[in-house]
Amino acid sequence: MKNFSIAKSRRLRGTPYTSRIEKQGVTAYTIYNHMLLPAAFGSTEESYHHLKEHVQIWDVAAERQVEISGKDSAKLVQLMTCRDLSKSKDGRCYYCPIIDDNAGLINDPVVLRLNENKWWISLADSDVILFAKGLAIGNKFDVKISEPDVDIMAVQGPKSFKLMEKVFGDKIINLKFFGFDYFEFGGDKHLIARSGWSKQGGYEIYVEHNDSGLKLYDHLFEIGKEFNVKPGCPNLIERIESGLLSYGNDMDNGDNPYECNFDKYINIDNDVKFLGKEKLKKIKTEGINRKLVGVKLNTDKISLTGSLDLIDQNKNIIGELRSACYSPHFKKVIGIAMMKKPYWNGDQDVKAMINGEICVGKVCDLPFI
Ligand code: THG
């Protein structure tokens, strides 16, 4: 496959860290929320092994925030998600499917409750700000909606805890998963959450002061030498093995949250008001016809740029492979697929045409590890 470079422009925004990562050897970008998101620093497999053993700093500024503040902010945030936020607390993050009136997924962000009247919605790749503004106008809500200058830097990997302790003190070790608090560096306070798009442990620093963010970025590399710190980015292999879903790849507006195994983030049994609730009740009663599951395929190479049909013995299409990679852990190709009913059960045989050959495999549960 031939590779092409990206033509940068004002429309494809860089981040405050772009100049740094380009010096450090970024080799591929993807576009996410109209912004550059690093996609590789050399070999994805080498980066995967490094992430599982050491610590990496990621420029994930493309995970943009939609800030919703004002008297009706809690109402608007709740209107957009099927997760019950009525008992949510300040200083906590919530993984929240955002759906439309037809229960189609619009995004799967992390929602941060800064306080009852101020929320950040930390987005996957879709223009939620326009949706939020439309809803606010239509409902005459008293809210302010903006995209603040917040540029997330993630610190991920098993040695992230030691590195962050060295910079911010032992208080940061006590931060619980999906909790956040404010920590000082170079005279500026940063919101830091224990979260991130890997299952290797770590933090996300929501940088609101760009200059101070760059100083912090450089400092982490300077004092992180003893932990073998390296630049990195969300890693395709690690995130598939861990079952972290990617909006636009694994699911999109044509899928509902039940099909994506989001059951634990759906509350239809109390009087919380959100868009698509009636449709969700109907889907729950009728049951779903497709479901996201894992697939293991007996081959050692795949380069997926779209989706790939999964077929049965009789060449009937029984599912759609949506993301895939070679897994060094399983020593075969693994992927995430939307399988039709009744083919989603573990041990179901599947076939696919990969690299010009028919290869066989099996359905399995998510996460893989
Ligand atoms: N961090 C922040 N913003 C983000 C992402 C992130 N925006 C885009 C994208 N990632 C949103 N998608 C996800 C998907 C999964 C998780 C977080 C964001 C995640 N899930 C955990 C899991 O599945 O095990 C925990 C979810 C829970 O149970 O609460 O972390 O990474 N800021």
Short mmCIF file of C-alpha atoms and ligand atoms in Angstrom, two decimals:
data_model
loop_
_atom_site.label_atom_id
_atom_site.label_comp_id
_atom_site.label_asym_id
_atom_site.label_seq_id
_atom_site.Cartn_x
_atom_site.Cartn_y
_atom_site.Cartn_z
CA MET A 1 0.00 0.00 0.00
CA LYS A 2 1.38 3.42 -0.97
CA ASN A 3 1.46 6.08 1.71
CA PHE A 4 0.70 9.74 1.15
CA SER A 5 1.62 12.75 3.25
CA ILE A 6 -0.93 15.01 4.88
CA ALA A 7 -1.38 18.55 3.52
CA LYS A 8 -1.57 20.66 6.67
CA SER A 9 -3.75 23.73 6.77
CA ARG A 10 -5.64 25.93 9.20
CA ARG A 11 -8.53 23.47 8.89
CA LEU A 12 -6.39 20.54 10.08
CA ARG A 13 -5.21 22.08 13.27
CA GLY A 14 -1.90 21.26 14.91
CA THR A 15 -1.53 21.06 18.70
CA PRO A 16 0.77 22.87 21.12
CA TYR A 17 2.89 19.70 21.13
CA THR A 18 3.16 19.25 17.33
CA SER A 19 6.59 20.91 17.09
CA ARG A 20 7.90 18.63 19.84
CA ILE A 21 6.59 15.33 18.45
CA GLU A 22 7.89 16.20 14.99
CA LYS A 23 11.39 16.62 16.46
CA GLN A 24 10.89 13.34 18.31
CA GLY A 25 10.10 11.35 15.17
CA VAL A 26 6.33 11.06 14.62
CA THR A 27 5.91 9.02 11.40
CA ALA A 28 2.13 9.12 10.79
CA TYR A 29 -0.85 11.27 11.60
CA THR A 30 -4.55 10.61 11.52
CA ILE A 31 -7.19 13.33 11.66
CA TYR A 32 -9.45 13.47 14.71
CA ASN A 33 -11.85 16.31 15.52
CA HIS A 34 -10.29 18.28 12.64
CA MET A 35 -6.92 18.07 14.37
CA LEU A 36 -3.65 16.19 13.94
CA LEU A 37 -3.50 13.06 16.09
CA PRO A 38 -0.18 11.20 15.96
CA ALA A 39 -0.73 7.62 14.74
CA ALA A 40 2.81 6.19 14.77
CA PHE A 41 6.34 6.73 15.98
CA GLY A 42 7.99 4.05 13.84
CA SER A 43 6.90 0.44 14.39
CA THR A 44 3.47 -0.02 16.06
CA GLU A 45 4.61 -3.39 17.42
CA GLU A 46 7.76 -1.97 19.05
CA SER A 47 5.69 0.87 20.50
CA TYR A 48 3.19 -1.70 21.84
CA HIS A 49 5.92 -3.62 23.71
CA HIS A 50 7.35 -0.38 25.07
CA LEU A 51 3.91 0.81 26.26
CA LYS A 52 3.34 -2.46 28.13
CA GLU A 53 6.67 -2.23 29.96
CA HIS A 54 7.64 1.42 30.40
CA VAL A 55 5.95 4.81 30.06
CA GLN A 56 4.93 6.99 27.12
CA ILE A 57 3.82 10.60 26.68
CA TRP A 58 1.02 11.05 24.13
CA ASP A 59 -0.18 14.19 22.37
CA VAL A 60 -3.94 13.55 22.49
CA ALA A 61 -4.97 17.21 22.23
CA ALA A 62 -7.34 16.05 19.46
CA GLU A 63 -9.59 14.67 22.23
CA ARG A 64 -11.33 18.07 22.28
CA GLN A 65 -13.49 19.32 25.10
CA VAL A 66 -16.99 20.68 24.70
CA GLU A 67 -17.50 22.90 27.72
CA ILE A 68 -21.08 23.27 28.89
CA SER A 69 -21.70 25.75 31.66
CA GLY A 70 -24.64 27.61 33.11
CA LYS A 71 -27.88 27.00 34.94
CA ASP A 72 -29.19 24.29 32.58
CA SER A 73 -25.83 22.58 31.91
CA ALA A 74 -26.62 19.39 33.85
CA LYS A 75 -29.95 19.12 32.02
CA LEU A 76 -28.29 19.44 28.61
CA VAL A 77 -25.50 16.95 29.35
CA GLN A 78 -28.09 14.46 30.63
CA LEU A 79 -30.30 15.01 27.58
CA MET A 80 -27.41 13.82 25.39
CA THR A 81 -26.50 10.59 27.21
CA CYS A 82 -28.31 7.40 28.16
CA ARG A 83 -26.11 7.07 31.27
CA ASP A 84 -27.81 8.29 34.45
CA LEU A 85 -25.77 11.24 35.72
CA SER A 86 -28.22 12.24 38.47
CA LYS A 87 -25.89 10.90 41.17
CA SER A 88 -22.67 12.09 39.50
CA LYS A 89 -20.04 13.83 41.62
CA ASP A 90 -17.64 16.72 41.14
CA GLY A 91 -14.12 15.49 40.39
CA ARG A 92 -15.25 12.34 38.58
CA CYS A 93 -15.09 11.18 34.97
CA TYR A 94 -17.93 9.19 33.37
CA TYR A 95 -17.76 7.16 30.17
CA CYS A 96 -21.02 8.18 28.46
CA PRO A 97 -22.52 7.03 25.17
CA ILE A 98 -24.10 10.04 23.42
CA ILE A 99 -27.08 9.04 21.29
CA ASP A 100 -29.65 10.73 19.07
CA ASP A 101 -33.46 10.41 19.12
CA ASN A 102 -33.19 7.15 17.17
CA ALA A 103 -30.67 5.76 19.72
CA GLY A 104 -27.89 5.95 17.10
CA LEU A 105 -24.47 6.59 18.63
CA ILE A 106 -23.11 10.09 18.14
CA ASN A 107 -20.00 9.79 20.29
CA ASP A 108 -18.57 7.87 23.27
CA PRO A 109 -16.84 10.59 25.31
CA VAL A 110 -15.50 10.82 28.81
CA VAL A 111 -17.67 13.35 30.66
CA LEU A 112 -16.00 15.34 33.45
CA ARG A 113 -18.14 16.97 36.09
CA LEU A 114 -16.10 20.04 37.15
CA ASN A 115 -19.09 21.18 39.20
CA GLU A 116 -22.86 21.06 38.87
CA ASN A 117 -22.83 24.02 36.49
CA LYS A 118 -19.69 23.23 34.50
CA TRP A 119 -18.96 20.10 32.48
CA TRP A 120 -16.38 19.01 29.95
CA ILE A 121 -17.27 16.42 27.34
CA SER A 122 -13.96 14.87 26.19
CA LEU A 123 -14.78 13.83 22.67
CA ALA A 124 -14.11 11.00 20.29
CA ASP A 125 -14.19 11.98 16.63
CA SER A 126 -17.49 13.74 15.82
CA ASP A 127 -18.85 17.31 15.96
CA VAL A 128 -20.79 17.09 19.21
CA ILE A 129 -20.54 20.84 19.77
CA LEU A 130 -22.99 21.42 16.88
CA PHE A 131 -25.40 18.82 18.27
CA ALA A 132 -25.18 20.40 21.74
CA LYS A 133 -25.81 23.90 20.37
CA GLY A 134 -28.81 22.68 18.37
CA LEU A 135 -30.33 21.04 21.42
CA ALA A 136 -29.67 24.08 23.60
CA ILE A 137 -31.29 26.44 21.08
CA GLY A 138 -34.29 24.15 20.51
CA ASN A 139 -34.89 23.69 24.22
CA LYS A 140 -34.14 27.35 25.11
CA PHE A 141 -31.61 26.17 27.69
CA ASP A 142 -29.66 28.72 29.70
CA VAL A 143 -26.15 27.41 28.87
CA LYS A 144 -22.82 28.48 27.38
CA ILE A 145 -21.25 26.05 24.96
CA SER A 146 -17.63 26.38 23.81
CA GLU A 147 -14.50 24.50 22.83
CA PRO A 148 -11.95 25.74 25.37
CA ASP A 149 -8.16 25.76 24.80
CA VAL A 150 -7.54 22.46 26.53
CA ASP A 151 -4.85 20.18 25.13
CA ILE A 152 -4.60 16.77 26.74
CA MET A 153 -1.24 15.13 27.25
CA ALA A 154 -1.53 11.49 28.31
CA VAL A 155 1.07 9.66 30.40
CA GLN A 156 0.50 5.94 29.87
CA GLY A 157 2.22 2.70 30.84
CA PRO A 158 3.10 0.83 34.05
CA LYS A 159 5.88 3.27 34.95
CA SER A 160 3.55 6.30 34.59
CA PHE A 161 2.81 6.17 38.32
CA LYS A 162 6.48 6.55 39.34
CA LEU A 163 7.06 9.27 36.77
CA MET A 164 4.02 11.29 37.82
CA GLU A 165 4.87 10.87 41.51
CA LYS A 166 8.30 12.33 40.81
CA VAL A 167 6.71 15.46 39.29
CA PHE A 168 3.56 15.94 41.37
CA GLY A 169 4.27 14.15 44.67
CA ASP A 170 2.65 11.10 46.23
CA LYS A 171 -0.83 12.69 46.34
CA ILE A 172 -1.23 11.74 42.69
CA ILE A 173 -0.82 8.04 43.48
CA ASN A 174 -4.03 8.18 45.55
CA LEU A 175 -6.13 9.36 42.61
CA LYS A 176 -8.73 6.65 41.90
CA PHE A 177 -9.52 5.34 38.39
CA PHE A 178 -11.64 7.97 36.57
CA GLY A 179 -11.15 10.49 39.38
CA PHE A 180 -9.49 13.87 38.80
CA ASP A 181 -7.97 16.64 40.83
CA TYR A 182 -5.78 19.71 40.37
CA PHE A 183 -1.99 19.55 40.61
CA GLU A 184 0.60 22.30 40.39
CA PHE A 185 3.56 22.55 38.02
CA GLY A 186 5.67 25.65 37.29
CA GLY A 187 3.14 27.95 38.95
CA ASP A 188 0.14 26.63 36.97
CA LYS A 189 -2.59 24.30 38.14
CA HIS A 190 -3.47 21.40 35.86
CA LEU A 191 -6.51 19.16 35.95
CA ILE A 192 -5.16 15.60 35.99
CA ALA A 193 -7.34 12.50 35.69
CA ARG A 194 -6.43 8.87 36.20
CA SER A 195 -7.59 7.69 32.81
CA GLY A 196 -6.39 7.19 29.26
CA TRP A 197 -6.98 5.19 26.15
CA SER A 198 -4.84 2.20 27.15
CA LYS A 199 -5.21 -0.47 29.81
CA GLN A 200 -1.59 -0.13 30.93
CA GLY A 201 -2.44 2.48 33.59
CA GLY A 202 -1.78 6.17 33.60
CA TYR A 203 -3.00 9.74 33.63
CA GLU A 204 -4.34 12.46 31.40
CA ILE A 205 -3.24 16.05 31.94
CA TYR A 206 -5.81 18.57 30.69
CA VAL A 207 -3.46 21.47 29.90
CA GLU A 208 -5.15 24.87 29.92
CA HIS A 209 -1.95 26.94 29.84
CA ASN A 210 -0.13 26.03 26.63
CA ASP A 211 3.27 27.46 27.61
CA SER A 212 3.28 25.71 30.91
CA GLY A 213 2.13 22.54 29.12
CA LEU A 214 5.18 22.56 26.87
CA LYS A 215 7.45 23.08 29.87
CA LEU A 216 5.76 20.15 31.57
CA TYR A 217 6.09 18.07 28.38
CA ASP A 218 9.85 18.72 28.24
CA HIS A 219 10.23 18.16 31.98
CA LEU A 220 8.54 14.73 31.78
CA PHE A 221 11.08 13.63 29.16
CA GLU A 222 13.99 15.12 31.10
CA ILE A 223 13.26 13.43 34.42
CA GLY A 224 11.66 10.36 32.86
CA LYS A 225 14.92 9.01 31.45
CA GLU A 226 15.28 6.57 34.33
CA PHE A 227 11.85 5.11 33.40
CA ASN A 228 12.73 4.82 29.71
CA VAL A 229 10.08 7.36 28.72
CA LYS A 230 9.30 7.66 25.00
CA PRO A 231 6.84 9.59 22.85
CA GLY A 232 3.86 7.49 21.77
CA CYS A 233 0.23 7.60 20.73
CA PRO A 234 -2.90 5.47 21.11
CA ASN A 235 -1.68 2.05 20.02
CA LEU A 236 -3.84 -0.02 17.67
CA ILE A 237 -2.65 -3.38 19.00
CA GLU A 238 -2.90 -2.52 22.69
CA ARG A 239 -6.33 -0.93 22.37
CA ILE A 240 -7.80 -3.86 20.39
CA GLU A 241 -6.39 -6.43 22.84
CA SER A 242 -7.87 -4.33 25.68
CA GLY A 243 -11.25 -3.95 23.94
CA LEU A 244 -11.21 -0.13 23.95
CA LEU A 245 -13.67 0.90 21.25
CA SER A 246 -12.95 3.56 18.64
CA TYR A 247 -15.90 5.67 17.49
CA GLY A 248 -16.04 5.87 13.69
CA ASN A 249 -14.11 2.61 13.41
CA ASP A 250 -15.85 0.03 15.62
CA MET A 251 -19.20 1.83 15.88
CA ASP A 252 -20.95 4.80 14.37
CA ASN A 253 -24.33 6.53 14.05
CA GLY A 254 -25.84 3.40 12.48
CA ASP A 255 -25.30 1.42 15.69
CA ASN A 256 -27.13 1.56 19.02
CA PRO A 257 -25.51 1.26 22.47
CA TYR A 258 -26.94 -2.23 23.13
CA GLU A 259 -25.25 -3.52 19.98
CA CYS A 260 -21.97 -2.09 21.31
CA ASN A 261 -22.18 -3.81 24.73
CA PHE A 262 -22.79 -0.51 26.52
CA ASP A 263 -25.57 -2.03 28.67
CA LYS A 264 -23.95 -0.90 31.92
CA TYR A 265 -24.02 2.72 30.72
CA ILE A 266 -27.75 2.62 29.85
CA ASN A 267 -30.43 3.58 32.40
CA ILE A 268 -33.99 3.38 31.12
CA ASP A 269 -35.67 2.37 34.38
CA ASN A 270 -36.01 5.71 36.18
CA ASP A 271 -37.36 9.14 35.21
CA VAL A 272 -34.10 10.64 33.92
CA LYS A 273 -34.80 12.48 30.66
CA PHE A 274 -32.62 11.89 27.63
CA LEU A 275 -32.92 11.68 23.86
CA GLY A 276 -33.59 8.23 22.40
CA LYS A 277 -34.95 6.75 25.64
CA GLU A 278 -38.19 5.48 24.10
CA LYS A 279 -36.27 3.93 21.23
CA LEU A 280 -33.91 2.22 23.70
CA LYS A 281 -36.90 0.74 25.57
CA LYS A 282 -38.22 -0.64 22.28
CA ILE A 283 -34.84 -2.12 21.36
CA LYS A 284 -34.54 -3.69 24.81
CA THR A 285 -37.96 -5.32 24.44
CA GLU A 286 -37.41 -6.54 20.90
CA GLY A 287 -33.77 -7.55 21.37
CA ILE A 288 -30.83 -6.71 19.12
CA ASN A 289 -29.98 -8.27 15.77
CA ARG A 290 -26.23 -7.61 15.74
CA LYS A 291 -23.50 -7.26 18.31
CA LEU A 292 -19.85 -6.17 18.60
CA VAL A 293 -17.57 -9.07 19.48
CA GLY A 294 -13.96 -10.14 19.14
CA VAL A 295 -12.65 -12.24 16.27
CA LYS A 296 -9.43 -14.24 16.05
CA LEU A 297 -8.15 -15.10 12.58
CA ASN A 298 -5.48 -17.65 11.72
CA THR A 299 -3.13 -15.40 9.82
CA ASP A 300 -0.23 -13.15 10.75
CA LYS A 301 -0.78 -10.00 8.70
CA ILE A 302 -3.63 -7.58 8.06
CA SER A 303 -3.91 -3.97 7.02
CA LEU A 304 -7.52 -2.89 7.31
CA THR A 305 -8.48 0.45 5.77
CA GLY A 306 -12.24 -0.06 5.67
CA SER A 307 -14.42 -2.94 6.76
CA LEU A 308 -14.14 -6.55 5.68
CA ASP A 309 -16.93 -9.10 5.20
CA LEU A 310 -16.92 -12.14 7.47
CA ILE A 311 -18.55 -15.16 5.87
CA ASP A 312 -19.66 -18.68 6.81
CA GLN A 313 -19.01 -22.02 5.04
CA ASN A 314 -21.68 -21.16 2.44
CA LYS A 315 -20.21 -17.71 1.74
CA ASN A 316 -23.13 -15.95 3.46
CA ILE A 317 -22.10 -12.65 5.01
CA ILE A 318 -22.48 -13.09 8.77
CA GLY A 319 -20.56 -10.09 10.05
CA GLU A 320 -18.33 -7.12 9.41
CA LEU A 321 -14.74 -6.81 10.64
CA ARG A 322 -14.23 -3.16 11.60
CA SER A 323 -10.77 -2.99 13.23
CA ALA A 324 -7.95 -5.53 13.19
CA CYS A 325 -4.23 -5.99 13.79
CA TYR A 326 -1.65 -8.70 14.28
CA SER A 327 -1.47 -9.47 18.00
CA PRO A 328 1.99 -10.48 19.29
CA HIS A 329 0.23 -11.88 22.39
CA PHE A 330 -2.07 -14.31 20.51
CA LYS A 331 0.33 -14.73 17.58
CA LYS A 332 -2.52 -14.25 15.13
CA VAL A 333 -4.75 -11.50 13.78
CA ILE A 334 -7.40 -10.22 16.18
CA GLY A 335 -10.19 -7.76 15.49
CA ILE A 336 -13.48 -6.20 16.47
CA ALA A 337 -16.50 -7.20 14.40
CA MET A 338 -20.22 -6.44 14.22
CA MET A 339 -21.72 -9.95 13.91
CA LYS A 340 -25.27 -10.70 12.82
CA LYS A 341 -27.59 -12.76 15.01
CA PRO A 342 -27.10 -15.70 15.76
CA TYR A 343 -23.44 -15.73 14.71
CA TRP A 344 -22.04 -13.68 17.61
CA ASN A 345 -21.53 -16.52 20.07
CA GLY A 346 -18.03 -17.57 21.12
CA ASP A 347 -16.53 -20.38 19.06
CA GLN A 348 -18.58 -19.45 15.96
CA ASP A 349 -16.45 -20.22 12.88
CA VAL A 350 -15.80 -17.34 10.49
CA LYS A 351 -13.92 -16.93 7.24
CA ALA A 352 -12.48 -13.87 5.55
CA MET A 353 -10.51 -13.04 2.44
CA ILE A 354 -7.22 -11.59 3.67
CA ASN A 355 -4.16 -10.83 1.53
CA GLY A 356 -5.78 -12.70 -1.37
CA GLU A 357 -6.39 -15.90 0.61
CA ILE A 358 -9.35 -17.32 2.50
CA CYS A 359 -8.46 -17.54 6.15
CA VAL A 360 -10.40 -19.12 9.00
CA GLY A 361 -11.06 -17.94 12.51
CA LYS A 362 -13.42 -17.80 15.47
CA VAL A 363 -15.62 -15.35 17.32
CA CYS A 364 -14.66 -14.58 20.95
CA ASP A 365 -15.60 -12.26 23.81
CA LEU A 366 -14.32 -8.71 24.31
CA PRO A 367 -11.94 -7.69 25.80
CA PHE A 368 -9.37 -10.16 24.49
CA ILE A 369 -7.20 -9.72 27.58
N1 THG B 1 -9.69 10.11 27.32
C1 THG B 1 -10.25 11.33 27.17
N2 THG B 1 -11.03 11.62 26.14
C2 THG B 1 -11.26 10.68 25.19
C3 THG B 1 -10.71 9.40 25.29
C4 THG B 1 -9.88 9.12 26.41
N3 THG B 1 -12.04 10.98 24.13
C5 THG B 1 -12.05 10.09 23.01
C6 THG B 1 -12.05 8.64 23.39
N4 THG B 1 -10.97 8.42 24.36
C7 THG B 1 -13.38 8.26 23.98
N5 THG B 1 -13.54 6.83 24.12
C8 THG B 1 -13.20 6.13 25.26
C9 THG B 1 -13.31 4.75 25.25
C10 THG B 1 -13.01 4.02 26.39
C11 THG B 1 -12.57 4.68 27.53
C12 THG B 1 -12.44 6.04 27.53
C13 THG B 1 -12.76 6.78 26.39
C14 THG B 1 -12.24 3.93 28.78
N6 THG B 1 -12.97 2.85 29.08
C15 THG B 1 -12.68 2.02 30.21
C16 THG B 1 -12.99 0.58 29.84
O1 THG B 1 -13.66 0.37 28.84
O2 THG B 1 -12.49 -0.29 30.52
C17 THG B 1 -13.45 2.40 31.48
C18 THG B 1 -14.84 2.83 31.28
C19 THG B 1 -15.66 2.83 32.57
O3 THG B 1 -16.09 1.76 32.97
O4 THG B 1 -15.93 3.89 33.16
O5 THG B 1 -11.36 4.31 29.52
O6 THG B 1 -9.32 8.01 26.58
N7 THG B 1 -10.04 12.25 28.10
#
